[in-house]
Amino acid sequence: MQERRFHVATEEEIRNGKTTDIYFIRANKILKKHGLDKVHVYAEVSTSGFPNNWQWAVLAGVREAINLLEGHPIDLYSFPEGSIVFPTDYNGYRMPIMMIEGTYSDFSVFETPLLGLICQASGIATAAARLRTLAPNKSILSFGLRRMHPAISPMIDYSCYIAGLDGVSGVLSAELLGIPPSGTMPHATIIIFGDQIKAWKAFDEVLPPEIPRIALCDTYRDERDEVVMAAENVENLTGVRLDTPSSRRGNFIKIIRECRWELDIRGYKDVKIFVSGGIDEEWIKKLTIPEVDGFGVGSYLSNAPTIDFGLDLISVYRNAKWIHAAKRDRLNGKKKVWRCSKCLIDLITLQNANPPSCPKCEKQMSPAMIQFIKDGEIIEEIPPPEKIRKTLSEYLKLVSVD
Ligand code: PCP
C-alpha cells in the first residue's frame, strides 16, 4: 500500500478483476485443475429485500457494470439504469434484476466488483429518490461528498442526480454530469472575514452573477438576526441557508418561520430559505413547509445503506443439457422478467414463456430487461443522465414513501 497515495484501485485493476475476493481466484484454480473451467452457466443477480424496510429501490451502477464486463465473452441482461426495482415479483417470487450467461471462469472474479458497483450506487439513488418523492417541489442538493472516500464522489453525485435531485456540490461530479456545481458558502469564509456582512458582500462582489447569492446565516448570531442582516446588506441576495447546529436547533420549524416572517415584513418576500445539517427523511417530512425552499443533504445520501444484491448460479450446462443447480432459497430455471410499466407490476416466468397479461390492467406485459452485452460486446448503450432522471421521474409517480 505504501506505493499509493490513496487506498483506491485503478480502473485497470478493477477491469482486470484485481479487486475480487481471493476465493474466486482459488475456485478458478480448482475448477481448471479438474477440467471444469469451461462450464457454461446461467446466473442471476437478486436480493432478498431492501434496507430500512424500503418497498422499492432505484437500480444504479448498471452503466459501470456494463463497462466492467465488456470484452468478456458473456451475455448480460439487466433492468435499465435508474429503474425502480422490487425484490420479488407481483406473486412474491424472488426476482432477478440482472442475468448473466457464459463460461463461469470467464466472469467469476467479477462478481465482487459487479455487485459492489450496483449495491452502493443503488442505495444512494434510492435514498435520493425517496427524498425526491417526499419533497417533489423543493430544491434538493446532494451535499455529502465530505463524508465518503473522494474516489467515489462522482458515483455518489451521479446516483443522486439520476434519482432526480436538483444539483450536486462536487466539482468533478458536476463536470462529468455536464451541469454547473451547486453550493453556497462554508462557515470558514465568514470566520476568516470575522464579519458576516463583509463575507456576504464579498461573495456578492467576487463571484460571477450567475451564481445564486445564498448567505449562510447561522455562524455567530441567532438565525433571525442574521437573515435580516443579510437581506439588508447584500444587494443581490437570492436566499439564506440555515445550517443550525443541533445544539441550537430546538424548534427548527419555529426558527424558520420567524426568519420568514422577519424577511417578509421588511419587504424581502423573494429571499428564499434553504436548510441543511443532518437532513434526512424525517426532517424532509417535517420541513416540507411553504417557508422552506430547498435542502442541502449530506450523510443521508452519501452514507445511504447498500442494497445487498447477490449473484447466484441458477443453471449449469452439463452432459449436453441445462441442469437445475440453484441453491436453497433460489428459484431454478432460466427466467424472463415481464413488466407492466403502466401499473409498475413485474412477473417472472421461464425464458420460453409467452408474455403474460398484467394481473391488474390485463394488458400484455413487456420484457423488463434489456440485453446490454452479447458475447462480450456492448449492444445497448445507457442513456445520458438527463434522460434517465426524466424516465425515473415518471415512474416515481407510481410509488410512495411510507
Ligand atoms: C456541511 C454543511 C451541512 C452539512 C455538511 C451537510 O457541514 O454545512 O451542514 O451534511 P449532513 O447532511 O451530513 O449534515 P459543515 O461541514 O459543518 O459545514 P461548513 O463547512 O459550512 O462548516
Short mmCIF file of C-alpha atoms and ligand atoms in Angstrom, two decimals:
data_model
loop_
_atom_site.label_atom_id
_atom_site.label_comp_id
_atom_site.label_asym_id
_atom_site.label_seq_id
_atom_site.Cartn_x
_atom_site.Cartn_y
_atom_site.Cartn_z
CA MET A 1 0.00 0.00 0.00
CA GLN A 2 2.98 2.25 0.57
CA GLU A 3 3.37 2.97 -3.18
CA ARG A 4 -0.08 4.55 -3.34
CA ARG A 5 -1.21 7.93 -2.03
CA PHE A 6 -4.80 6.75 -1.73
CA HIS A 7 -6.28 3.39 -0.86
CA VAL A 8 -8.09 3.01 -4.18
CA ALA A 9 -7.92 0.63 -7.13
CA THR A 10 -7.15 1.90 -10.62
CA GLU A 11 -9.68 1.46 -13.44
CA GLU A 12 -7.35 -1.14 -14.94
CA GLU A 13 -7.16 -3.11 -11.70
CA ILE A 14 -10.96 -3.09 -11.44
CA ARG A 15 -11.30 -4.16 -15.07
CA ASN A 16 -8.69 -6.91 -14.58
CA GLY A 17 -10.55 -8.39 -11.62
CA LYS A 18 -7.83 -7.42 -9.14
CA THR A 19 -10.45 -6.15 -6.64
CA THR A 20 -12.08 -9.58 -6.42
CA ASP A 21 -12.25 -11.83 -3.37
CA ILE A 22 -9.46 -14.41 -3.24
CA TYR A 23 -11.84 -17.36 -3.10
CA PHE A 24 -12.88 -16.71 -6.70
CA ILE A 25 -9.25 -16.97 -7.81
CA ARG A 26 -8.87 -20.18 -5.84
CA ALA A 27 -12.15 -21.56 -7.18
CA ASN A 28 -10.98 -20.95 -10.74
CA LYS A 29 -7.72 -22.78 -10.00
CA ILE A 30 -9.57 -25.78 -8.59
CA LEU A 31 -12.04 -25.88 -11.50
CA LYS A 32 -9.24 -25.61 -14.06
CA LYS A 33 -7.30 -28.41 -12.39
CA HIS A 34 -10.36 -30.61 -12.76
CA GLY A 35 -11.14 -29.57 -16.30
CA LEU A 36 -14.24 -27.64 -15.22
CA ASP A 37 -13.04 -24.19 -16.19
CA LYS A 38 -15.19 -24.10 -19.33
CA VAL A 39 -18.51 -24.91 -17.70
CA HIS A 40 -21.31 -22.75 -19.10
CA VAL A 41 -23.68 -21.24 -16.53
CA TYR A 42 -26.72 -19.04 -16.17
CA ALA A 43 -26.54 -16.68 -13.17
CA GLU A 44 -28.87 -14.14 -11.63
CA VAL A 45 -28.41 -11.01 -9.52
CA SER A 46 -31.18 -10.55 -6.98
CA THR A 47 -31.81 -9.57 -3.37
CA SER A 48 -33.88 -10.93 -0.53
CA GLY A 49 -35.00 -7.45 0.43
CA PHE A 50 -34.13 -3.80 0.83
CA PRO A 51 -32.75 -1.97 3.89
CA ASN A 52 -34.92 0.14 6.22
CA ASN A 53 -37.95 -1.79 5.00
CA TRP A 54 -37.86 0.09 1.70
CA GLN A 55 -40.58 -1.30 -0.53
CA TRP A 56 -38.83 -0.35 -3.77
CA ALA A 57 -35.36 0.67 -4.88
CA VAL A 58 -33.73 2.50 -7.76
CA LEU A 59 -31.20 0.39 -9.62
CA ALA A 60 -27.97 2.31 -10.27
CA GLY A 61 -24.48 1.28 -11.31
CA VAL A 62 -25.65 -0.57 -14.41
CA ARG A 63 -23.53 1.65 -16.67
CA GLU A 64 -20.40 0.82 -14.67
CA ALA A 65 -21.33 -2.87 -14.55
CA ILE A 66 -21.50 -2.92 -18.34
CA ASN A 67 -18.13 -1.21 -18.58
CA LEU A 68 -16.72 -3.75 -16.14
CA LEU A 69 -17.90 -6.79 -18.11
CA GLU A 70 -17.39 -5.52 -21.65
CA GLY A 71 -14.90 -7.64 -23.56
CA HIS A 72 -15.51 -10.82 -21.59
CA PRO A 73 -17.43 -13.49 -23.60
CA ILE A 74 -20.67 -13.28 -21.62
CA ASP A 75 -24.24 -12.17 -22.24
CA LEU A 76 -25.63 -9.58 -19.78
CA TYR A 77 -29.28 -8.71 -19.33
CA SER A 78 -30.39 -6.07 -16.84
CA PHE A 79 -33.12 -3.71 -15.81
CA PRO A 80 -32.09 -0.34 -17.25
CA GLU A 81 -30.13 2.18 -15.20
CA GLY A 82 -32.47 4.15 -12.97
CA SER A 83 -35.23 1.53 -12.97
CA ILE A 84 -37.48 1.12 -9.97
CA VAL A 85 -36.98 -2.49 -8.90
CA PHE A 86 -38.51 -4.83 -6.34
CA PRO A 87 -37.04 -7.87 -4.53
CA THR A 88 -39.92 -10.09 -5.65
CA ASP A 89 -42.45 -10.11 -8.46
CA TYR A 90 -46.18 -9.47 -8.06
CA ASN A 91 -46.70 -13.03 -6.83
CA GLY A 92 -43.92 -12.82 -4.28
CA TYR A 93 -41.31 -14.82 -6.17
CA ARG A 94 -37.68 -13.69 -5.85
CA MET A 95 -36.92 -11.68 -8.94
CA PRO A 96 -33.63 -11.22 -10.79
CA ILE A 97 -32.62 -7.66 -11.70
CA MET A 98 -29.68 -8.86 -13.80
CA MET A 99 -28.87 -12.09 -15.62
CA ILE A 100 -25.51 -13.34 -16.89
CA GLU A 101 -24.85 -16.30 -19.15
CA GLY A 102 -21.40 -17.53 -20.13
CA THR A 103 -18.43 -19.63 -19.13
CA TYR A 104 -18.23 -19.33 -15.36
CA SER A 105 -14.47 -18.90 -15.15
CA ASP A 106 -14.73 -16.03 -17.65
CA PHE A 107 -16.68 -13.85 -15.24
CA SER A 108 -16.42 -15.41 -11.78
CA VAL A 109 -13.82 -12.94 -10.50
CA PHE A 110 -16.06 -10.02 -11.50
CA GLU A 111 -18.81 -10.98 -9.07
CA THR A 112 -17.21 -8.86 -6.36
CA PRO A 113 -16.79 -5.61 -8.33
CA LEU A 114 -20.06 -6.12 -10.22
CA LEU A 115 -22.06 -6.31 -7.00
CA GLY A 116 -20.06 -3.50 -5.44
CA LEU A 117 -20.86 -1.27 -8.38
CA ILE A 118 -24.62 -1.72 -8.05
CA CYS A 119 -25.09 -2.26 -4.30
CA GLN A 120 -23.72 1.11 -3.14
CA ALA A 121 -24.96 3.22 -6.06
CA SER A 122 -28.46 1.74 -5.83
CA GLY A 123 -28.63 2.52 -2.11
CA ILE A 124 -27.66 6.14 -2.75
CA ALA A 125 -30.01 6.50 -5.73
CA THR A 126 -32.87 5.04 -3.70
CA ALA A 127 -32.25 7.36 -0.77
CA ALA A 128 -32.19 10.31 -3.17
CA ALA A 129 -35.34 9.14 -4.98
CA ARG A 130 -37.14 8.83 -1.64
CA LEU A 131 -36.31 12.43 -0.77
CA ARG A 132 -37.38 13.47 -4.27
CA THR A 133 -40.71 11.72 -3.71
CA LEU A 134 -41.18 13.32 -0.28
CA ALA A 135 -40.39 16.85 -1.49
CA PRO A 136 -41.22 16.95 -5.22
CA ASN A 137 -41.44 20.73 -5.38
CA LYS A 138 -38.41 21.69 -3.31
CA SER A 139 -34.80 22.10 -4.42
CA ILE A 140 -32.67 19.25 -3.06
CA LEU A 141 -28.89 19.29 -3.45
CA SER A 142 -26.50 16.38 -2.96
CA PHE A 143 -24.02 17.75 -0.43
CA GLY A 144 -22.44 14.74 1.26
CA LEU A 145 -19.12 14.11 -0.51
CA ARG A 146 -17.12 15.07 2.56
CA ARG A 147 -18.46 12.02 4.36
CA MET A 148 -17.10 9.48 1.85
CA HIS A 149 -13.87 8.47 0.15
CA PRO A 150 -13.15 11.11 -2.54
CA ALA A 151 -12.53 8.44 -5.21
CA ILE A 152 -16.25 7.68 -5.35
CA SER A 153 -17.51 11.27 -5.32
CA PRO A 154 -18.60 11.11 -8.99
CA MET A 155 -20.58 7.93 -8.29
CA ILE A 156 -22.31 9.48 -5.28
CA ASP A 157 -23.42 12.57 -7.16
CA TYR A 158 -24.29 10.65 -10.36
CA SER A 159 -26.55 8.36 -8.31
CA CYS A 160 -28.25 11.36 -6.69
CA TYR A 161 -28.63 13.18 -9.96
CA ILE A 162 -30.21 10.32 -11.93
CA ALA A 163 -32.60 9.90 -8.99
CA GLY A 164 -33.87 13.40 -9.71
CA LEU A 165 -32.10 15.70 -7.27
CA ASP A 166 -31.64 19.27 -8.46
CA GLY A 167 -27.91 19.66 -8.14
CA VAL A 168 -24.66 18.33 -6.80
CA SER A 169 -21.92 20.10 -4.85
CA GLY A 170 -18.99 18.13 -6.30
CA VAL A 171 -16.86 19.97 -8.85
CA LEU A 172 -15.65 16.82 -10.66
CA SER A 173 -19.09 15.21 -10.35
CA ALA A 174 -20.80 18.19 -11.94
CA GLU A 175 -18.21 18.34 -14.73
CA LEU A 176 -18.79 14.67 -15.56
CA LEU A 177 -22.56 15.21 -15.43
CA GLY A 178 -22.28 18.28 -17.66
CA ILE A 179 -24.02 20.57 -15.17
CA PRO A 180 -22.81 23.51 -13.05
CA PRO A 181 -21.91 22.52 -9.48
CA SER A 182 -24.23 23.83 -6.76
CA GLY A 183 -23.32 25.32 -3.43
CA THR A 184 -23.46 28.31 -1.14
CA MET A 185 -20.68 29.28 1.26
CA PRO A 186 -18.83 27.49 4.07
CA HIS A 187 -18.69 28.86 7.62
CA ALA A 188 -14.94 29.23 7.04
CA THR A 189 -15.49 32.24 4.75
CA ILE A 190 -17.35 34.08 7.48
CA ILE A 191 -14.85 33.02 10.12
CA ILE A 192 -11.89 34.25 8.07
CA PHE A 193 -13.54 37.61 7.39
CA GLY A 194 -14.53 37.76 11.05
CA ASP A 195 -17.68 39.53 9.99
CA GLN A 196 -20.81 38.03 8.42
CA ILE A 197 -21.73 41.12 6.41
CA LYS A 198 -18.24 41.56 4.95
CA ALA A 199 -18.19 37.88 3.94
CA TRP A 200 -21.63 38.02 2.35
CA LYS A 201 -20.78 41.23 0.48
CA ALA A 202 -17.52 39.74 -0.74
CA PHE A 203 -19.45 36.71 -2.02
CA ASP A 204 -21.75 39.06 -3.92
CA GLU A 205 -18.85 41.19 -5.19
CA VAL A 206 -16.44 38.47 -6.28
CA LEU A 207 -18.48 35.63 -7.74
CA PRO A 208 -19.92 35.61 -11.28
CA PRO A 209 -23.52 36.90 -11.50
CA GLU A 210 -24.97 33.51 -12.47
CA ILE A 211 -24.16 32.05 -9.05
CA PRO A 212 -27.14 32.46 -6.67
CA ARG A 213 -26.34 34.70 -3.70
CA ILE A 214 -27.21 32.45 -0.76
CA ALA A 215 -25.91 33.77 2.55
CA LEU A 216 -25.11 31.30 5.32
CA CYS A 217 -26.93 32.74 8.32
CA ASP A 218 -26.17 30.85 11.48
CA THR A 219 -22.50 31.39 12.33
CA TYR A 220 -22.39 33.73 15.32
CA ARG A 221 -25.85 35.12 15.95
CA ASP A 222 -29.43 34.00 16.02
CA GLU A 223 -30.68 32.98 12.58
CA ARG A 224 -33.43 35.62 12.77
CA ASP A 225 -30.87 38.39 13.25
CA GLU A 226 -28.52 37.14 10.58
CA VAL A 227 -31.15 36.69 7.86
CA VAL A 228 -32.25 40.32 8.36
CA MET A 229 -28.61 41.47 8.32
CA ALA A 230 -28.07 39.57 5.05
CA ALA A 231 -31.23 40.91 3.42
CA GLU A 232 -30.41 44.47 4.41
CA ASN A 233 -26.76 44.33 3.31
CA VAL A 234 -26.46 42.03 0.31
CA GLU A 235 -27.77 43.75 -2.79
CA ASN A 236 -28.45 40.69 -4.94
CA LEU A 237 -29.45 38.26 -2.22
CA THR A 238 -31.20 35.16 -3.61
CA GLY A 239 -31.62 33.36 -0.33
CA VAL A 240 -30.30 32.36 3.03
CA ARG A 241 -29.08 28.98 4.26
CA LEU A 242 -29.82 27.92 7.82
CA ASP A 243 -27.38 25.24 8.93
CA THR A 244 -28.44 25.45 12.53
CA PRO A 245 -26.36 23.13 14.71
CA SER A 246 -28.22 20.53 16.72
CA SER A 247 -27.19 22.28 19.97
CA ARG A 248 -29.23 25.30 18.92
CA ARG A 249 -31.87 23.65 16.78
CA GLY A 250 -34.66 23.47 19.31
CA ASN A 251 -37.83 24.07 17.37
CA PHE A 252 -36.25 24.44 13.92
CA ILE A 253 -39.62 24.97 12.24
CA LYS A 254 -40.35 27.95 14.51
CA ILE A 255 -36.91 29.41 13.79
CA ILE A 256 -37.53 29.07 10.06
CA ARG A 257 -40.97 30.66 10.35
CA GLU A 258 -39.60 33.55 12.40
CA CYS A 259 -36.96 34.14 9.72
CA ARG A 260 -39.61 34.04 7.00
CA TRP A 261 -41.78 36.49 8.93
CA GLU A 262 -38.94 38.94 9.65
CA LEU A 263 -37.89 38.87 5.99
CA ASP A 264 -41.44 39.32 4.70
CA ILE A 265 -42.42 42.24 6.99
CA ARG A 266 -39.29 44.05 5.76
CA GLY A 267 -40.19 43.51 2.12
CA TYR A 268 -37.84 40.62 1.38
CA LYS A 269 -40.51 38.13 0.26
CA ASP A 270 -38.30 36.97 -2.63
CA VAL A 271 -35.43 35.93 -0.39
CA LYS A 272 -35.56 32.13 -0.27
CA ILE A 273 -34.80 29.95 2.75
CA PHE A 274 -32.65 26.81 2.36
CA VAL A 275 -31.83 24.43 5.19
CA SER A 276 -29.07 21.90 5.77
CA GLY A 277 -27.41 19.94 8.52
CA GLY A 278 -28.48 16.39 9.32
CA ILE A 279 -31.35 16.49 6.84
CA ASP A 280 -32.87 13.04 6.39
CA GLU A 281 -36.28 11.64 5.53
CA GLU A 282 -37.77 12.66 8.88
CA TRP A 283 -36.51 16.22 8.57
CA ILE A 284 -37.69 16.44 4.96
CA LYS A 285 -41.17 15.34 6.06
CA LYS A 286 -41.18 17.98 8.84
CA LEU A 287 -39.64 20.75 6.73
CA THR A 288 -41.62 20.37 3.51
CA ILE A 289 -43.46 23.53 4.50
CA PRO A 290 -44.09 26.72 2.46
CA GLU A 291 -41.33 28.59 4.30
CA VAL A 292 -38.59 26.17 3.14
CA ASP A 293 -37.47 26.48 -0.48
CA GLY A 294 -34.80 23.79 -0.53
CA PHE A 295 -32.43 21.44 1.20
CA GLY A 296 -28.72 20.60 1.22
CA VAL A 297 -28.42 16.94 2.15
CA GLY A 298 -25.19 15.17 3.03
CA SER A 299 -24.79 11.96 5.02
CA TYR A 300 -28.31 10.74 4.44
CA LEU A 301 -27.40 10.45 0.74
CA SER A 302 -23.69 9.64 0.61
CA ASN A 303 -23.93 7.25 3.56
CA ALA A 304 -27.10 5.56 2.34
CA PRO A 305 -27.32 1.85 3.15
CA THR A 306 -26.12 -0.51 0.41
CA ILE A 307 -28.67 -2.80 -1.20
CA ASP A 308 -27.48 -6.37 -0.70
CA PHE A 309 -27.72 -7.72 -4.22
CA GLY A 310 -26.13 -11.15 -4.61
CA LEU A 311 -25.11 -13.21 -7.64
CA ASP A 312 -26.17 -16.86 -7.79
CA LEU A 313 -25.57 -19.65 -10.28
CA ILE A 314 -29.01 -20.97 -11.21
CA SER A 315 -28.38 -23.36 -14.10
CA VAL A 316 -25.30 -25.26 -15.25
CA TYR A 317 -24.81 -26.75 -18.70
CA ARG A 318 -23.67 -30.31 -18.04
CA ASN A 319 -23.84 -33.55 -20.13
CA ALA A 320 -25.24 -31.60 -23.08
CA LYS A 321 -28.19 -30.18 -21.18
CA TRP A 322 -29.10 -27.42 -18.76
CA ILE A 323 -29.27 -28.67 -15.20
CA HIS A 324 -31.26 -27.01 -12.40
CA ALA A 325 -28.48 -26.14 -9.94
CA ALA A 326 -29.85 -23.31 -7.80
CA LYS A 327 -29.00 -23.40 -4.09
CA ARG A 328 -31.77 -23.42 -1.49
CA ASP A 329 -33.74 -20.18 -1.28
CA ARG A 330 -33.23 -19.56 -5.01
CA LEU A 331 -35.65 -20.50 -7.80
CA ASN A 332 -34.45 -22.82 -10.56
CA GLY A 333 -34.84 -22.23 -14.26
CA LYS A 334 -33.66 -19.67 -16.82
CA LYS A 335 -36.13 -16.85 -16.33
CA LYS A 336 -37.68 -13.89 -18.04
CA VAL A 337 -38.92 -10.83 -16.17
CA TRP A 338 -42.01 -9.08 -17.52
CA ARG A 339 -43.20 -5.59 -16.56
CA CYS A 340 -46.39 -3.67 -16.94
CA SER A 341 -44.93 -0.16 -16.96
CA LYS A 342 -48.37 1.39 -16.55
CA CYS A 343 -49.02 -0.46 -13.26
CA LEU A 344 -45.36 -0.97 -12.31
CA ILE A 345 -46.04 -4.67 -11.84
CA ASP A 346 -43.49 -7.40 -12.58
CA LEU A 347 -43.94 -11.09 -13.20
CA ILE A 348 -41.31 -13.77 -13.69
CA THR A 349 -41.74 -16.76 -15.99
CA LEU A 350 -39.36 -19.26 -17.53
CA GLN A 351 -37.49 -17.85 -20.52
CA ASN A 352 -39.59 -19.55 -23.21
CA ALA A 353 -42.99 -18.50 -21.82
CA ASN A 354 -45.33 -16.21 -23.75
CA PRO A 355 -45.81 -12.64 -22.49
CA PRO A 356 -48.26 -12.73 -19.56
CA SER A 357 -51.08 -10.26 -19.02
CA CYS A 358 -50.79 -7.71 -16.26
CA PRO A 359 -52.75 -9.04 -13.28
CA LYS A 360 -54.10 -5.52 -12.69
CA CYS A 361 -54.88 -3.95 -16.09
CA GLU A 362 -54.76 -7.18 -18.10
CA LYS A 363 -52.58 -5.55 -20.81
CA GLN A 364 -49.82 -7.72 -22.28
CA MET A 365 -46.62 -7.25 -20.29
CA SER A 366 -43.26 -6.43 -21.87
CA PRO A 367 -39.75 -7.72 -21.19
CA ALA A 368 -38.36 -5.76 -18.21
CA MET A 369 -34.73 -6.34 -19.01
CA ILE A 370 -32.51 -5.25 -21.86
CA GLN A 371 -29.61 -7.28 -23.23
CA PHE A 372 -26.68 -4.90 -22.82
CA ILE A 373 -23.83 -7.27 -23.67
CA LYS A 374 -23.81 -10.05 -26.27
CA ASP A 375 -20.76 -12.32 -26.25
CA GLY A 376 -18.72 -9.57 -24.62
CA GLU A 377 -19.82 -6.78 -26.96
CA ILE A 378 -21.95 -3.86 -25.73
CA ILE A 379 -25.08 -3.88 -27.90
CA GLU A 380 -27.15 -1.32 -25.97
CA GLU A 381 -25.91 1.98 -24.60
CA ILE A 382 -27.02 3.56 -21.32
CA PRO A 383 -28.93 6.82 -21.93
CA PRO A 384 -27.48 10.12 -20.62
CA PRO A 385 -28.28 11.11 -17.01
CA GLU A 386 -30.86 13.70 -18.11
CA LYS A 387 -32.88 11.00 -19.88
CA ILE A 388 -32.55 8.53 -17.01
CA ARG A 389 -33.82 11.04 -14.43
CA LYS A 390 -36.70 12.09 -16.70
CA THR A 391 -37.83 8.48 -17.17
CA LEU A 392 -37.47 7.73 -13.47
CA SER A 393 -39.46 10.84 -12.52
CA GLU A 394 -42.48 9.37 -14.32
CA TYR A 395 -42.14 6.05 -12.50
CA LEU A 396 -41.70 7.75 -9.12
CA LYS A 397 -45.28 8.99 -9.52
CA LEU A 398 -46.36 5.34 -9.20
CA VAL A 399 -44.64 4.66 -5.86
CA SER A 400 -44.77 6.22 -2.43
CA VAL A 401 -42.57 6.62 0.61
CA ASP A 402 -44.20 5.14 3.67
C1 PCP B 1 -21.74 20.83 5.96
C2 PCP B 1 -22.91 21.68 5.60
C3 PCP B 1 -24.09 20.92 6.13
C4 PCP B 1 -23.62 19.52 6.17
C5 PCP B 1 -22.22 19.47 5.73
C6 PCP B 1 -24.46 18.65 5.25
O1 PCP B 1 -21.47 20.96 7.33
O2 PCP B 1 -22.86 22.95 6.13
O3 PCP B 1 -24.40 21.29 7.42
O4 PCP B 1 -24.16 17.33 5.58
P1 PCP B 1 -25.11 16.46 6.57
O5 PCP B 1 -26.44 16.40 5.88
O6 PCP B 1 -24.40 15.18 6.66
O7 PCP B 1 -25.19 17.19 7.87
P2 PCP B 1 -20.10 21.55 7.77
O8 PCP B 1 -19.00 20.78 7.17
O9 PCP B 1 -20.10 21.71 9.24
O10 PCP B 1 -20.26 22.97 7.05
P3 PCP B 1 -19.22 24.14 6.91
O11 PCP B 1 -18.15 23.65 6.02
O12 PCP B 1 -20.07 25.19 6.28
O13 PCP B 1 -18.78 24.47 8.29
#
